XYZ file of C-alpha atoms in Angstrom:
245
model
C 146.199 58.762 126.423
C 143.423 57.334 128.622
C 142.390 60.846 129.633
C 142.181 61.900 125.984
C 140.069 58.874 125.128
C 137.722 59.531 128.050
C 137.349 63.186 127.023
C 136.676 62.175 123.412
C 134.083 59.624 124.469
C 132.404 62.164 126.728
C 132.293 64.711 123.912
C 130.727 62.205 121.513
C 128.146 61.207 124.120
C 127.226 64.832 124.831
C 126.904 65.577 121.111
C 124.661 62.539 120.677
C 122.413 63.667 123.539
C 122.124 67.178 122.073
C 121.392 65.767 118.622
C 118.652 63.496 119.934
C 117.180 66.309 122.040
C 117.083 68.592 118.990
C 115.400 65.899 116.916
C 112.782 65.243 119.582
C 111.859 68.915 119.906
C 111.443 69.521 116.162
C 107.749 69.454 115.299
C 105.051 71.492 113.583
C 104.435 74.654 115.611
C 102.492 77.917 115.339
C 103.574 81.427 116.311
C 101.956 84.844 115.772
C 103.637 87.747 114.008
C 103.609 90.122 116.954
C 100.745 89.254 119.289
C 97.546 87.244 119.039
C 95.203 89.285 121.249
C 91.860 87.975 122.429
C 88.984 89.359 120.377
C 91.300 90.632 117.656
C 92.901 89.527 114.415
C 96.409 88.200 113.905
C 98.820 86.826 111.337
C 100.107 83.424 112.411
C 102.837 81.200 110.953
C 102.846 77.416 110.942
C 106.488 76.338 110.998
C 107.084 72.905 109.462
C 110.529 71.313 109.775
C 111.467 68.277 107.696
C 112.579 65.570 110.122
C 113.536 62.881 107.626
C 116.875 62.352 105.878
C 115.475 60.324 102.980
C 112.148 62.047 102.195
C 110.655 65.504 101.648
C 107.506 66.958 103.188
C 104.923 67.290 100.427
C 101.677 68.035 102.268
C 100.455 69.846 105.374
C 96.934 69.755 106.782
C 95.960 72.062 109.642
C 92.651 71.398 111.375
C 90.980 74.323 113.127
C 89.398 74.103 116.583
C 85.667 73.446 116.573
C 85.088 74.758 120.102
C 86.301 78.230 119.069
C 85.663 78.495 115.315
C 87.324 81.232 113.258
C 85.145 82.787 110.571
C 87.923 84.736 108.849
C 90.937 82.776 107.598
C 93.021 84.150 104.715
C 96.160 82.278 103.636
C 99.179 84.115 102.284
C 100.465 82.592 99.029
C 103.532 80.377 99.471
C 105.613 79.972 96.286
C 105.359 76.453 94.904
C 102.421 75.435 97.105
C 98.696 75.103 96.347
C 96.278 76.061 99.114
C 92.813 74.665 99.796
C 90.546 76.172 102.454
C 87.753 73.921 103.713
C 84.710 75.347 105.506
C 82.044 73.566 107.535
C 78.634 74.492 108.892
C 78.573 75.627 112.487
C 76.373 73.973 115.067
C 76.028 77.389 116.687
C 76.195 80.455 114.376
C 78.638 83.249 115.162
C 77.910 86.965 115.348
C 80.620 89.090 113.736
C 80.421 92.791 112.858
C 76.635 92.642 113.064
C 76.399 89.650 110.714
C 75.451 86.049 111.398
C 78.134 83.562 110.339
C 76.867 80.039 109.656
C 80.143 78.588 108.331
C 83.736 78.667 109.522
C 87.041 77.319 108.281
C 87.635 73.779 109.500
C 90.843 72.943 107.640
C 93.577 74.449 105.472
C 95.692 72.166 103.258
C 98.959 72.934 101.455
C 100.115 70.612 98.655
C 102.296 70.618 95.548
C 105.424 71.948 97.196
C 108.429 70.288 98.799
C 110.345 70.751 102.039
C 113.652 68.972 101.567
C 115.657 67.249 104.332
C 117.385 69.724 106.601
C 114.958 72.541 105.675
C 111.791 74.088 107.085
C 108.916 76.118 105.646
C 106.522 78.659 107.143
C 102.867 78.831 106.129
C 101.253 82.210 107.067
C 97.562 82.805 107.720
C 95.554 85.875 108.690
C 92.935 84.742 111.216
C 90.139 86.225 113.314
C 88.164 87.051 115.174
C 90.075 85.356 117.995
C 87.952 84.189 120.938
C 87.730 86.327 124.067
C 86.992 83.403 126.407
C 90.083 81.255 125.719
C 93.778 81.468 126.552
C 94.947 79.333 123.657
C 93.875 77.615 120.454
C 94.957 74.080 119.534
C 95.461 73.240 115.855
C 95.882 69.567 114.965
C 98.302 69.149 112.056
C 99.081 66.246 109.727
C 102.425 66.147 107.890
C 102.876 63.889 104.861
C 106.231 62.864 103.341
C 107.166 61.909 99.806
C 107.628 58.266 100.905
C 103.926 58.215 101.960
C 104.764 58.424 105.676
C 102.177 60.400 107.649
C 102.963 62.074 110.978
C 100.026 63.263 113.069
C 100.766 66.210 115.336
C 97.488 65.928 117.233
C 98.271 65.353 120.924
C 97.139 68.274 123.051
C 99.757 69.324 125.630
C 98.544 69.226 129.240
C 99.541 71.861 131.773
C 102.106 70.503 134.232
C 102.709 67.345 132.188
C 105.632 66.409 129.945
C 105.394 67.333 126.291
C 103.672 64.537 124.352
C 105.508 62.633 121.655
C 103.492 64.251 118.844
C 102.277 67.594 120.235
C 99.692 69.635 118.365
C 100.556 73.260 117.515
C 99.245 75.614 120.229
C 98.629 79.335 119.717
C 98.875 81.316 122.959
C 96.493 84.271 123.185
C 97.365 87.514 124.934
C 95.123 89.972 126.776
C 92.581 91.831 124.671
C 93.918 94.954 122.979
C 92.131 98.324 122.982
C 91.677 97.980 119.227
C 89.648 94.852 118.518
C 91.346 94.480 115.165
C 94.775 94.353 116.790
C 96.915 94.225 113.695
C 94.951 96.991 112.033
C 95.556 99.211 115.047
C 99.260 98.439 114.904
C 99.320 99.238 111.197
C 97.563 102.537 111.906
C 100.116 103.438 114.569
C 102.911 102.466 112.229
C 101.419 104.643 109.502
C 101.119 107.589 111.905
C 104.704 107.061 113.012
C 105.845 106.888 109.410
C 103.916 110.077 108.631
C 105.507 111.832 111.608
C 108.934 110.667 110.506
C 108.272 111.838 106.967
C 107.082 115.222 108.265
C 110.146 115.571 110.472
C 112.279 114.490 107.560
C 110.656 117.190 105.428
C 111.340 119.782 108.117
C 114.968 118.679 108.306
C 115.302 118.860 104.535
C 113.728 122.343 104.463
C 116.045 123.499 107.249
C 119.061 122.147 105.382
C 117.923 123.883 102.187
C 117.491 127.169 104.065
C 120.967 126.791 105.569
C 122.478 126.106 102.130
C 120.701 129.193 100.733
C 122.085 131.376 103.558
C 125.599 130.044 102.962
C 125.360 130.778 99.231
C 124.131 134.324 99.916
C 126.999 134.938 102.331
C 129.499 133.676 99.768
C 128.072 135.971 97.059
C 128.127 139.017 99.362
C 131.680 138.181 100.376
C 132.820 137.983 96.769
C 131.034 141.251 95.949
C 132.765 142.899 98.928
C 136.156 141.669 97.763
C 135.520 142.979 94.243
C 134.450 146.378 95.610
C 137.493 146.483 97.870
C 139.871 145.690 94.995
C 138.177 148.335 92.843
C 138.578 150.918 95.647
C 142.311 150.122 96.040
C 142.810 150.412 92.277
C 140.942 153.731 92.181
C 143.012 155.127 95.050
C 146.262 154.027 93.406
C 145.320 155.704 90.089
C 144.233 158.867 91.857
C 147.579 159.021 93.694
C 149.538 158.679 90.479
C 147.566 161.531 88.915
C 148.338 163.837 91.854
C 151.992 162.923 91.622
C 152.137 163.743 87.915
């Protein structure tokens, strides 16, 4: 009995530790779809979990880094949510595709929707041109709940240090790709691959059609041969009867 009680207590304690660890690690984060290559463009997702049992998340604000401004930011529509993109003047203009950019996106805000307890929501953005002289981008996020509680995910993680209590979302950048547009290059390769597959599929279909045609021809010739053979047997039988008579 004592052993069973000790085992039960240990199991409850372990479950509690895992539950608390899971709760502590749940925060607003950002991840790219594929890779976020330096100097290129990428689609990134802000993942927002609802950490409260008695309130829903009703607003998300994502602040963009000012040390590496992004001139191109296009949000993907999220059903049930309104999106506001805020731009600000740059202290130092950017050069992009031969044009001078004097403004860049400083904040994107999502409102009007609801993330219920026990759920999460992803908020996609197409961003670029990513900096070539940085290994990561830090986005400070503010999460607002239906009970007016505000959680600020704004603490920048430090290399070699423990994760802060309210870490800011960090986008890791990979080595520069051959194609500066990154995603566009991937799409092009995908299109070429799809075209090759379609062409091969067409060749397979044509080969199958040719095989079916050959089979049909063989069947017809076989039937004709049988008919001719039967006719020859009948003719020989009749001729024999005539000789006999």
